[in-house]
Structure formats: structure tokens, C-alpha cells
Amino acid sequence: MGAARVLLTVAGIYTTQSAIGGMSFQALPAVLRSHGAGLELVGLVSLFMLPWALKFLWAPAVERFRQRPGGIRRSRPIILAGQGVAFALLVLLAALSPREAPLALFLLLAAVAVVVATVDIACDGFTVERLAPATRGWGGAVQVGGGYAGMMLGGGLFLVLVDRAGWTAAVCAMVGLLVLLTLPVLLTPEPPLASLGEDRSGNRHRPSLAAAFARPDVRWGLVVVMVFQPGLRIVQGLMAPFLIDRGFDLALLGMLHGVAGTAASLLGALLAGLAARRWGADALLGPAVLVEAAVFLALLAAALVPGLPVAALVGLLLALAAVTGAAFVVLYTAMMGWTSLRQAGVDFTLFQCADAMVAALAGYGGALLAGTLGYKAGFGLAAGAALAAAALLPALRARIGAVQPDAAPPGVAV
């Protein structure tokens, strides 16, 4: 199976997953608020993140079902069945009124979140298994790029459709678009892989959390994730409120985030994918977090200087967007390398869940600090966290060995 075909399939998968997330996390709060829902109800949207933070608990069961003897994989059936269930639930969602049945709407979207988070386990396993190490930089770029594209569709286009055509028509239109994005999965075969899950005696490996934590690469990889991400996650939660307080209106901020910011993020992701292919993702972790620190220090300076021109603030937003796209590609490509092909869905899911937990804790903690001491404290903490990460990463990387040989087993795209 060629790398281009795998990358196209991965792009469709992650764009679909992210579009559903955009509908839930970005669009739904705006729709509910526009229909008069209280902030207490709108705040419940954050609970949809729980399946993404906790999916490691059922990842081993999904991975055991996905792997069959003889290198046979069930990634496609899991993805297609799961997305089919998610689409059916979204069609039911179209029949509900956000004004009259908000709680029923929440329950349906909670079910969608569980289904999509479960599908994501199989998606990650498929991506890691089907891309050779030399191709994973592109895989990381496609993952991140698909995520941004999906957020544009689910968080941007969907809101426009709701405004112009109404809730029911907008949801149905999104379902139709998501079905089209799923076609590459339907048309892509999944040939058997080398039997990496069997030992010399023919005994099959049983994917489990215990097996994951028994590997130093997973343990130290989790530490790297928790060291690498806090600074970025703090700033992500503060940037929009900071710009609003500096006089940006919602229309301008939406345009910058939805168009210019996404373009900058995609450019950062593309450049990081090229760099990861040339130098390796692990080697780029330190430089990436140093660039982050420079941007965070610039934001700290901006917070200390009132009356900065709008152009300077826009430049900082675009710089942050580009750095964010690049950082995610570098980290997620490195995570692929720390993952064992014997249980790719379990290992990669653990890393993702650690990132989700860091996002929740660092984002909330940074917001509390900024609310008490001002944005300068939040940006300063983020810069300090990034500089500390740059100092710690060389020693942490030395703890992580090569997980897989450079040679790709049969069935892997090179």
C-alpha cells in the first residue's frame, strides 16, 4: 500500500474526527448561547472532553479486537462502523431543537463523543502501523493539518450553515460532508502486516496497559509529553481573551483564527513535517520548545506594554499559530516513534490522553493565574515552562531508545 494512499486516508479520518469535535466544542456553545442557554449549561460542553482523556481505559480492549492472528487488522471495520454510528446519532441530533431540548442534545453529543474517541484508538493504530518511520513526519503533518481543517469545518462552516439554513439543515449538510470524507477509508485496503504481535513460539501478544507501562519508551515518553506541552496549553487558553481585552471584536478574532491563523498553523505543520523527515522528530523537540519560549516571551512583553498596534498583536497571533502547528507535528510524530507496533493503538492513546490531561490542567491553571495576577503572569509562566522543558528534554530523550527498526514490515507504506 503506497504512502500517498495511506496519507489520504489518514487525512480523511482525522478531518472527520476533528470536524465532529469542532461541532461539539466550538460551534455548540455559540449555538446554545444564541438560543438563550445559561453559561452553566454551556459550560457542560467541556465534559465532552472526558472520553478523550479517559479512552486509555478501554484502548486495550479495542486494540485486542483490532488485531487478529496472522497480522490481520480490523482498523477499517472499526472506523467505518464507529463513524456510521456517529453519523446516525448526528442525524438524530438534527431533529432536536437547541432551544427546546438542550439536555437531549447534550446526551446525544455525549454518546457521539464516546463513539468518536473509541474510533480514534483504531485510527491511531492504523496510522502508526501503516507508515514507515521515514514517512511519519508527513503522517504527523497530515494528522495536525486534518485536525485544523476539521475544526474549520465543524467550528466555522457549521456555524455559517446554522445561521443561513437553520440547525436541522446545517447538521444534515455536515453529515453529508463527513460521509464524503470517509470514502478514502472505504476504498483503502488493509493488507495483513508481519505478525509483530507473535513471539517465536507463536504466542500472540495481548495488548494491555501493563505491557505499555512495562516499556521505558512509554514511561519516559509520557514524561516528555507532560514536560513539553504545559507552556503551549497555557497560552492557547489565554490568547483569545487577551486579544478581546486589547480591543479585538469577535468578527475580527473569528476571521484571524478561522482563516489567517489556520493558514499559519498549516504552514507550520508543513515545515515541521519536512524537518521531521530530514532530521527526525525527536531531535526537533528541543528547538521547537525554544521557539515556543521566544513567542511566549514576546507575548509577555506585549502584556507589559499597553497600546500596541493591532498589526503587532496580529503578528503575535499568527506566530503563535505557526509555532503551535509545528509543535504538534513534532510531538505527535515523535510519539509515533515511541509506540510499539505490537499494540500501537494502546501506546499512542496513552500519549494522547496525557496531552489531553495536560491541556485541561495547564489551561485552567493558567487562566486562574492570569485572572488573579494578569496576563503577564500567565504568559510568564508559559515562557518559564517552555524554557524548563528545553533544559530537561536532552536528558529525557536520552532515556528513550529506538522502539522499532528502520525497516518497515510488509504492508507498511514507505
Short mmCIF file of C-alpha atoms in Angstrom, two decimals:
data_model
loop_
_atom_site.label_atom_id
_atom_site.label_comp_id
_atom_site.label_asym_id
_atom_site.label_seq_id
_atom_site.Cartn_x
_atom_site.Cartn_y
_atom_site.Cartn_z
CA MET A 1 0.00 0.00 0.00
CA GLY A 2 1.53 3.32 -1.12
CA ALA A 3 2.33 6.10 1.32
CA ALA A 4 0.24 8.64 -0.63
CA ARG A 5 -2.86 6.47 -0.34
CA VAL A 6 -2.31 5.96 3.38
CA LEU A 7 -1.80 9.69 3.93
CA LEU A 8 -5.00 10.50 2.00
CA THR A 9 -6.90 8.02 4.16
CA VAL A 10 -5.37 9.43 7.35
CA ALA A 11 -6.29 12.96 6.23
CA GLY A 12 -9.93 11.94 5.74
CA ILE A 13 -10.05 10.15 9.09
CA TYR A 14 -8.63 12.98 11.18
CA THR A 15 -10.56 15.71 9.35
CA THR A 16 -13.78 13.83 10.09
CA GLN A 17 -12.87 13.28 13.74
CA SER A 18 -11.88 16.91 14.20
CA ALA A 19 -14.97 18.26 12.42
CA ILE A 20 -17.20 16.43 14.90
CA GLY A 21 -15.07 17.86 17.70
CA GLY A 22 -15.41 21.35 16.22
CA MET A 23 -19.19 21.00 16.13
CA SER A 24 -19.20 19.93 19.78
CA PHE A 25 -16.54 22.14 21.38
CA GLN A 26 -16.61 25.30 19.27
CA ALA A 27 -19.96 25.60 17.50
CA LEU A 28 -22.35 24.16 20.08
CA PRO A 29 -21.55 26.71 22.84
CA ALA A 30 -22.23 29.56 20.40
CA VAL A 31 -25.48 27.97 19.18
CA LEU A 32 -26.73 27.30 22.71
CA ARG A 33 -25.88 30.81 23.88
CA SER A 34 -27.62 32.33 20.85
CA HIS A 35 -30.76 30.41 21.89
CA GLY A 36 -30.62 31.85 25.39
CA ALA A 37 -28.94 28.98 27.27
CA GLY A 38 -27.25 29.92 30.52
CA LEU A 39 -23.50 29.82 30.92
CA GLU A 40 -23.89 26.94 33.39
CA LEU A 41 -25.40 24.78 30.64
CA VAL A 42 -22.92 25.98 28.02
CA GLY A 43 -20.08 25.09 30.38
CA LEU A 44 -21.16 21.45 30.35
CA VAL A 45 -19.68 21.22 26.84
CA SER A 46 -16.28 20.76 28.49
CA LEU A 47 -17.49 17.37 29.77
CA PHE A 48 -17.35 16.09 26.18
CA MET A 49 -13.56 16.07 26.61
CA LEU A 50 -13.78 13.32 29.24
CA PRO A 51 -13.94 10.38 26.76
CA TRP A 52 -10.81 11.74 25.06
CA ALA A 53 -8.96 11.97 28.37
CA LEU A 54 -10.14 8.56 29.60
CA LYS A 55 -10.14 6.46 26.42
CA PHE A 56 -6.89 4.79 27.50
CA LEU A 57 -9.05 2.75 29.90
CA TRP A 58 -10.76 0.87 27.06
CA ALA A 59 -7.97 1.18 24.47
CA PRO A 60 -6.58 -2.33 25.25
CA ALA A 61 -9.98 -3.94 24.57
CA VAL A 62 -10.30 -2.07 21.26
CA GLU A 63 -6.73 -2.98 20.30
CA ARG A 64 -7.26 -6.67 21.10
CA PHE A 65 -10.35 -6.70 18.89
CA ARG A 66 -8.49 -4.80 16.13
CA GLN A 67 -5.57 -7.24 15.99
CA ARG A 68 -6.16 -10.72 14.61
CA PRO A 69 -3.78 -13.68 14.12
CA GLY A 70 -1.52 -13.63 11.09
CA GLY A 71 -1.11 -9.85 11.02
CA ILE A 72 -4.75 -9.27 10.05
CA ARG A 73 -6.16 -5.95 11.25
CA ARG A 74 -9.72 -4.73 11.76
CA SER A 75 -8.98 -1.00 11.72
CA ARG A 76 -11.26 -0.27 8.75
CA PRO A 77 -14.31 -2.13 10.13
CA ILE A 78 -13.95 -0.35 13.48
CA ILE A 79 -13.53 3.06 11.85
CA LEU A 80 -16.38 2.60 9.37
CA ALA A 81 -18.77 1.12 11.93
CA GLY A 82 -17.94 3.76 14.53
CA GLN A 83 -18.28 6.66 12.12
CA GLY A 84 -21.52 5.16 10.83
CA VAL A 85 -22.91 5.14 14.38
CA ALA A 86 -21.68 8.70 14.93
CA PHE A 87 -23.33 9.88 11.70
CA ALA A 88 -26.61 8.20 12.68
CA LEU A 89 -26.52 9.94 16.06
CA LEU A 90 -25.87 13.27 14.33
CA VAL A 91 -28.92 12.71 12.11
CA LEU A 92 -30.98 12.20 15.27
CA LEU A 93 -29.39 15.38 16.58
CA ALA A 94 -30.72 17.27 13.57
CA ALA A 95 -34.28 16.53 14.70
CA LEU A 96 -33.76 18.23 18.07
CA SER A 97 -34.11 21.91 18.84
CA PRO A 98 -31.23 23.53 20.74
CA ARG A 99 -33.77 25.84 22.37
CA GLU A 100 -36.39 23.26 23.36
CA ALA A 101 -34.34 20.13 24.04
CA PRO A 102 -30.83 21.14 25.11
CA LEU A 103 -30.40 18.25 27.56
CA ALA A 104 -31.37 15.62 24.98
CA LEU A 105 -28.94 17.29 22.60
CA PHE A 106 -26.21 17.03 25.23
CA LEU A 107 -26.88 13.34 25.81
CA LEU A 108 -26.67 12.57 22.09
CA LEU A 109 -23.44 14.52 21.70
CA ALA A 110 -22.00 12.78 24.76
CA ALA A 111 -22.72 9.45 23.04
CA VAL A 112 -21.09 10.77 19.86
CA ALA A 113 -18.01 11.78 21.88
CA VAL A 114 -17.64 8.27 23.31
CA VAL A 115 -18.00 6.68 19.86
CA VAL A 116 -15.57 9.08 18.16
CA ALA A 117 -12.99 8.74 20.95
CA THR A 118 -13.19 4.95 20.58
CA VAL A 119 -12.80 5.16 16.80
CA ASP A 120 -9.74 7.34 17.36
CA ILE A 121 -7.96 4.40 19.02
CA ALA A 122 -8.26 2.37 15.82
CA CYS A 123 -7.32 5.43 13.72
CA ASP A 124 -4.10 5.89 15.67
CA GLY A 125 -3.24 2.20 15.43
CA PHE A 126 -3.82 2.25 11.67
CA THR A 127 -1.68 5.39 11.20
CA VAL A 128 1.28 4.17 13.25
CA GLU A 129 1.27 0.70 11.69
CA ARG A 130 0.88 1.76 8.07
CA LEU A 131 3.53 4.50 7.96
CA ALA A 132 7.22 3.64 7.94
CA PRO A 133 9.45 5.70 10.27
CA ALA A 134 10.73 7.79 7.34
CA THR A 135 7.15 8.73 6.40
CA ARG A 136 5.86 9.57 9.88
CA GLY A 137 6.83 13.23 9.62
CA TRP A 138 4.31 13.54 6.82
CA GLY A 139 1.89 11.47 8.87
CA GLY A 140 2.17 13.91 11.76
CA ALA A 141 1.68 16.86 9.39
CA VAL A 142 -1.42 15.22 7.90
CA GLN A 143 -2.81 14.44 11.38
CA VAL A 144 -2.40 18.03 12.54
CA GLY A 145 -3.47 19.50 9.20
CA GLY A 146 -6.58 17.32 9.19
CA GLY A 147 -7.30 18.47 12.72
CA TYR A 148 -7.18 22.13 11.71
CA ALA A 149 -9.23 21.51 8.57
CA GLY A 150 -11.84 19.66 10.61
CA MET A 151 -12.04 22.46 13.15
CA MET A 152 -12.62 24.93 10.30
CA LEU A 153 -15.47 22.77 9.03
CA GLY A 154 -17.05 21.91 12.37
CA GLY A 155 -16.36 25.15 14.21
CA GLY A 156 -16.60 27.60 11.30
CA LEU A 157 -18.55 26.34 8.30
CA PHE A 158 -21.13 24.66 10.52
CA LEU A 159 -21.89 27.95 12.31
CA VAL A 160 -22.33 29.71 8.99
CA LEU A 161 -24.73 26.97 7.86
CA VAL A 162 -26.71 27.21 11.10
CA ASP A 163 -27.03 30.96 10.64
CA ARG A 164 -28.06 30.74 6.98
CA ALA A 165 -30.05 27.49 6.78
CA GLY A 166 -31.04 26.60 10.34
CA TRP A 167 -29.98 23.87 12.76
CA THR A 168 -31.54 20.85 11.04
CA ALA A 169 -30.28 21.64 7.55
CA ALA A 170 -26.82 22.52 8.87
CA VAL A 171 -26.42 19.23 10.76
CA CYS A 172 -27.63 17.19 7.76
CA ALA A 173 -25.26 19.06 5.44
CA MET A 174 -22.35 18.35 7.77
CA VAL A 175 -23.24 14.66 7.91
CA GLY A 176 -23.20 14.53 4.11
CA LEU A 177 -19.79 16.19 4.02
CA LEU A 178 -18.41 13.83 6.66
CA VAL A 179 -19.64 10.81 4.70
CA LEU A 180 -17.64 12.05 1.69
CA LEU A 181 -14.54 12.42 3.87
CA THR A 182 -14.96 8.80 4.97
CA LEU A 183 -14.82 7.43 1.40
CA PRO A 184 -10.99 7.08 1.37
CA VAL A 185 -11.26 4.68 4.32
CA LEU A 186 -13.89 2.66 2.48
CA LEU A 187 -11.74 2.45 -0.65
CA THR A 188 -8.38 1.74 1.04
CA PRO A 189 -7.46 -1.93 1.61
CA GLU A 190 -5.82 -3.09 4.82
CA PRO A 191 -3.46 -5.92 3.84
CA PRO A 192 -2.03 -8.16 6.58
CA LEU A 193 1.11 -6.98 8.35
CA ALA A 194 4.02 -9.05 9.52
CA SER A 195 3.00 -10.90 12.69
CA LEU A 196 4.64 -8.47 15.09
CA GLY A 197 2.23 -9.48 17.82
CA GLU A 198 3.52 -13.08 17.99
CA ASP A 199 6.68 -14.40 19.62
CA ARG A 200 8.86 -17.21 18.27
CA SER A 201 6.61 -19.81 19.88
CA GLY A 202 3.59 -18.44 18.04
CA ASN A 203 2.02 -16.96 21.17
CA ARG A 204 0.13 -13.77 20.43
CA HIS A 205 0.88 -10.60 22.34
CA ARG A 206 -2.10 -9.41 24.39
CA PRO A 207 -2.33 -5.59 24.24
CA SER A 208 -2.68 -4.09 27.70
CA LEU A 209 -1.85 -1.06 29.81
CA ALA A 210 0.56 -3.20 31.83
CA ALA A 211 2.50 -4.05 28.67
CA ALA A 212 2.61 -0.35 27.77
CA PHE A 213 3.91 0.78 31.16
CA ALA A 214 6.47 -2.04 31.15
CA ARG A 215 8.24 -0.29 28.27
CA PRO A 216 10.66 2.53 29.23
CA ASP A 217 9.86 4.33 25.97
CA VAL A 218 6.23 4.71 27.03
CA ARG A 219 7.05 5.75 30.59
CA TRP A 220 9.62 8.34 29.57
CA GLY A 221 7.57 9.37 26.55
CA LEU A 222 4.71 10.26 28.88
CA VAL A 223 7.11 12.39 30.91
CA VAL A 224 8.22 14.16 27.72
CA VAL A 225 4.60 14.93 26.80
CA MET A 226 3.92 16.33 30.27
CA VAL A 227 7.09 18.46 30.14
CA PHE A 228 6.73 19.62 26.53
CA GLN A 229 3.08 20.73 26.50
CA PRO A 230 2.20 22.89 29.55
CA GLY A 231 3.53 26.20 28.21
CA LEU A 232 1.69 25.89 24.91
CA ARG A 233 -1.53 24.76 26.60
CA ILE A 234 -1.44 27.75 28.97
CA VAL A 235 -1.07 30.22 26.10
CA GLN A 236 -3.75 28.56 23.97
CA GLY A 237 -6.31 29.29 26.67
CA LEU A 238 -5.20 32.90 27.20
CA MET A 239 -4.67 34.23 23.68
CA ALA A 240 -8.28 34.87 22.68
CA PRO A 241 -9.28 36.62 25.96
CA PHE A 242 -6.07 38.67 25.79
CA LEU A 243 -6.91 39.94 22.30
CA ILE A 244 -10.53 40.65 23.26
CA ASP A 245 -9.30 42.75 26.18
CA ARG A 246 -6.99 44.59 23.76
CA GLY A 247 -9.99 45.67 21.69
CA PHE A 248 -10.42 42.93 19.09
CA ASP A 249 -14.08 42.25 18.24
CA LEU A 250 -15.45 38.75 17.72
CA ALA A 251 -15.69 39.14 13.94
CA LEU A 252 -12.02 40.09 13.59
CA LEU A 253 -10.91 37.42 16.02
CA GLY A 254 -13.00 34.81 14.23
CA MET A 255 -11.52 35.75 10.87
CA LEU A 256 -7.98 35.64 12.23
CA HIS A 257 -8.48 32.29 13.94
CA GLY A 258 -10.53 30.72 11.16
CA VAL A 259 -8.59 31.86 8.10
CA ALA A 260 -5.23 33.50 8.76
CA GLY A 261 -4.49 31.53 11.92
CA THR A 262 -5.38 28.22 10.32
CA ALA A 263 -3.23 29.03 7.28
CA ALA A 264 -0.30 29.87 9.57
CA SER A 265 -0.82 26.66 11.54
CA LEU A 266 -0.90 24.58 8.37
CA LEU A 267 2.30 26.26 7.16
CA GLY A 268 3.97 25.47 10.48
CA ALA A 269 2.75 21.88 10.27
CA LEU A 270 4.07 21.50 6.72
CA LEU A 271 7.50 22.90 7.58
CA ALA A 272 7.70 20.71 10.68
CA GLY A 273 6.77 17.65 8.62
CA LEU A 274 9.60 18.41 6.19
CA ALA A 275 12.05 18.98 9.05
CA ALA A 276 10.99 15.80 10.85
CA ARG A 277 11.58 13.77 7.70
CA ARG A 278 15.08 15.25 7.37
CA TRP A 279 16.31 15.35 10.99
CA GLY A 280 13.87 13.18 12.92
CA ALA A 281 11.11 14.36 15.23
CA ASP A 282 12.95 13.56 18.47
CA ALA A 283 15.82 15.87 17.52
CA LEU A 284 13.35 18.73 16.91
CA LEU A 285 11.67 18.64 20.33
CA GLY A 286 14.25 20.93 21.94
CA PRO A 287 14.38 23.51 19.11
CA ALA A 288 10.57 23.54 18.91
CA VAL A 289 10.11 24.34 22.58
CA LEU A 290 12.79 27.05 22.40
CA VAL A 291 10.91 28.72 19.55
CA GLU A 292 7.77 28.44 21.67
CA ALA A 293 9.58 30.15 24.55
CA ALA A 294 10.58 33.02 22.26
CA VAL A 295 6.96 33.56 21.19
CA PHE A 296 5.74 33.36 24.80
CA LEU A 297 8.33 35.94 25.88
CA ALA A 298 7.13 38.21 23.07
CA LEU A 299 3.59 37.80 24.39
CA LEU A 300 4.83 38.64 27.89
CA ALA A 301 6.36 41.83 26.51
CA ALA A 302 3.08 42.63 24.75
CA ALA A 303 1.17 42.15 28.01
CA LEU A 304 3.51 44.61 29.72
CA VAL A 305 3.17 47.28 27.01
CA PRO A 306 -0.30 48.84 26.66
CA GLY A 307 -1.41 50.33 23.37
CA LEU A 308 0.49 48.06 21.00
CA PRO A 309 -0.60 48.45 17.35
CA VAL A 310 -3.15 45.96 16.08
CA ALA A 311 -0.67 44.79 13.45
CA ALA A 312 1.82 43.76 16.15
CA LEU A 313 -0.82 41.78 18.02
CA VAL A 314 -1.96 40.10 14.80
CA GLY A 315 1.66 39.18 14.08
CA LEU A 316 1.97 37.58 17.51
CA LEU A 317 -1.24 35.61 16.96
CA LEU A 318 -0.01 34.31 13.60
CA ALA A 319 3.41 33.46 15.05
CA LEU A 320 1.73 31.51 17.83
CA ALA A 321 -0.47 29.69 15.31
CA ALA A 322 2.53 28.67 13.19
CA VAL A 323 4.51 27.53 16.23
CA THR A 324 1.51 25.58 17.53
CA GLY A 325 1.09 23.70 14.25
CA ALA A 326 4.79 22.89 14.11
CA ALA A 327 4.98 21.82 17.76
CA PHE A 328 2.09 19.40 17.44
CA VAL A 329 3.60 17.79 14.35
CA VAL A 330 6.97 17.37 16.07
CA LEU A 331 5.48 15.93 19.25
CA TYR A 332 2.94 13.63 17.61
CA THR A 333 5.49 12.32 15.11
CA ALA A 334 7.86 11.59 17.99
CA MET A 335 5.02 9.83 19.80
CA MET A 336 4.61 7.50 16.81
CA GLY A 337 8.26 6.53 17.21
CA TRP A 338 7.81 5.74 20.91
CA THR A 339 4.87 3.45 20.12
CA SER A 340 5.19 -0.32 19.82
CA LEU A 341 3.70 -1.84 16.68
CA ARG A 342 2.60 -4.76 18.87
CA GLN A 343 -0.05 -2.51 20.45
CA ALA A 344 0.06 0.77 18.57
CA GLY A 345 -3.48 1.79 19.50
CA VAL A 346 -2.83 1.43 23.24
CA ASP A 347 0.55 3.19 23.39
CA PHE A 348 -0.38 6.15 21.20
CA THR A 349 -3.67 6.57 23.05
CA LEU A 350 -1.80 6.85 26.35
CA PHE A 351 0.28 9.70 24.95
CA GLN A 352 -2.83 11.46 23.62
CA CYS A 353 -4.64 11.12 26.95
CA ALA A 354 -1.64 12.57 28.78
CA ASP A 355 -1.73 15.54 26.40
CA ALA A 356 -5.48 16.00 27.00
CA MET A 357 -4.96 15.99 30.76
CA VAL A 358 -2.11 18.49 30.49
CA ALA A 359 -4.36 20.69 28.33
CA ALA A 360 -7.11 20.66 30.94
CA LEU A 361 -4.88 21.27 33.96
CA ALA A 362 -2.46 23.75 32.41
CA GLY A 363 -5.23 25.65 30.63
CA TYR A 364 -7.31 26.00 33.78
CA GLY A 365 -4.33 26.78 35.99
CA GLY A 366 -3.04 29.40 33.58
CA ALA A 367 -6.47 31.02 33.41
CA LEU A 368 -6.71 31.18 37.21
CA LEU A 369 -3.25 32.75 37.46
CA ALA A 370 -3.97 35.28 34.72
CA GLY A 371 -7.32 36.13 36.29
CA THR A 372 -5.62 36.86 39.61
CA LEU A 373 -2.30 38.43 38.56
CA GLY A 374 -2.92 39.44 34.96
CA TYR A 375 -1.91 38.14 31.54
CA LYS A 376 1.74 38.90 32.21
CA ALA A 377 1.75 36.21 34.90
CA GLY A 378 0.16 33.64 32.60
CA PHE A 379 2.50 34.33 29.68
CA GLY A 380 5.47 34.47 32.04
CA LEU A 381 4.57 31.07 33.48
CA ALA A 382 4.23 29.65 29.97
CA ALA A 383 7.65 31.00 28.97
CA GLY A 384 9.20 29.59 32.13
CA ALA A 385 7.63 26.20 31.49
CA ALA A 386 8.95 26.17 27.91
CA LEU A 387 12.47 27.12 28.98
CA ALA A 388 12.41 24.47 31.71
CA ALA A 389 11.28 21.93 29.11
CA ALA A 390 14.17 22.90 26.83
CA ALA A 391 16.59 22.27 29.71
CA LEU A 392 15.05 18.91 30.64
CA LEU A 393 14.42 17.42 27.20
CA PRO A 394 18.00 16.34 26.36
CA ALA A 395 18.18 14.13 29.46
CA LEU A 396 14.67 12.79 28.90
CA ARG A 397 15.33 11.99 25.24
CA ALA A 398 18.43 10.04 26.26
CA ARG A 399 16.16 7.72 28.25
CA ILE A 400 14.14 6.82 25.18
CA GLY A 401 15.62 4.18 22.88
CA ALA A 402 14.70 3.18 19.36
CA VAL A 403 11.34 1.41 19.53
CA GLN A 404 11.18 0.00 16.03
CA PRO A 405 13.82 -0.90 13.42
CA ASP A 406 14.12 1.39 10.45
CA ALA A 407 12.99 -1.32 8.09
CA ALA A 408 9.22 -1.39 7.63
CA PRO A 409 7.43 -4.73 7.85
CA PRO A 410 5.36 -5.93 4.88
CA GLY A 411 2.16 -3.92 4.45
CA VAL A 412 3.67 -0.66 5.70
CA ALA A 413 3.77 2.33 3.38
CA VAL A 414 7.22 3.65 2.64
#
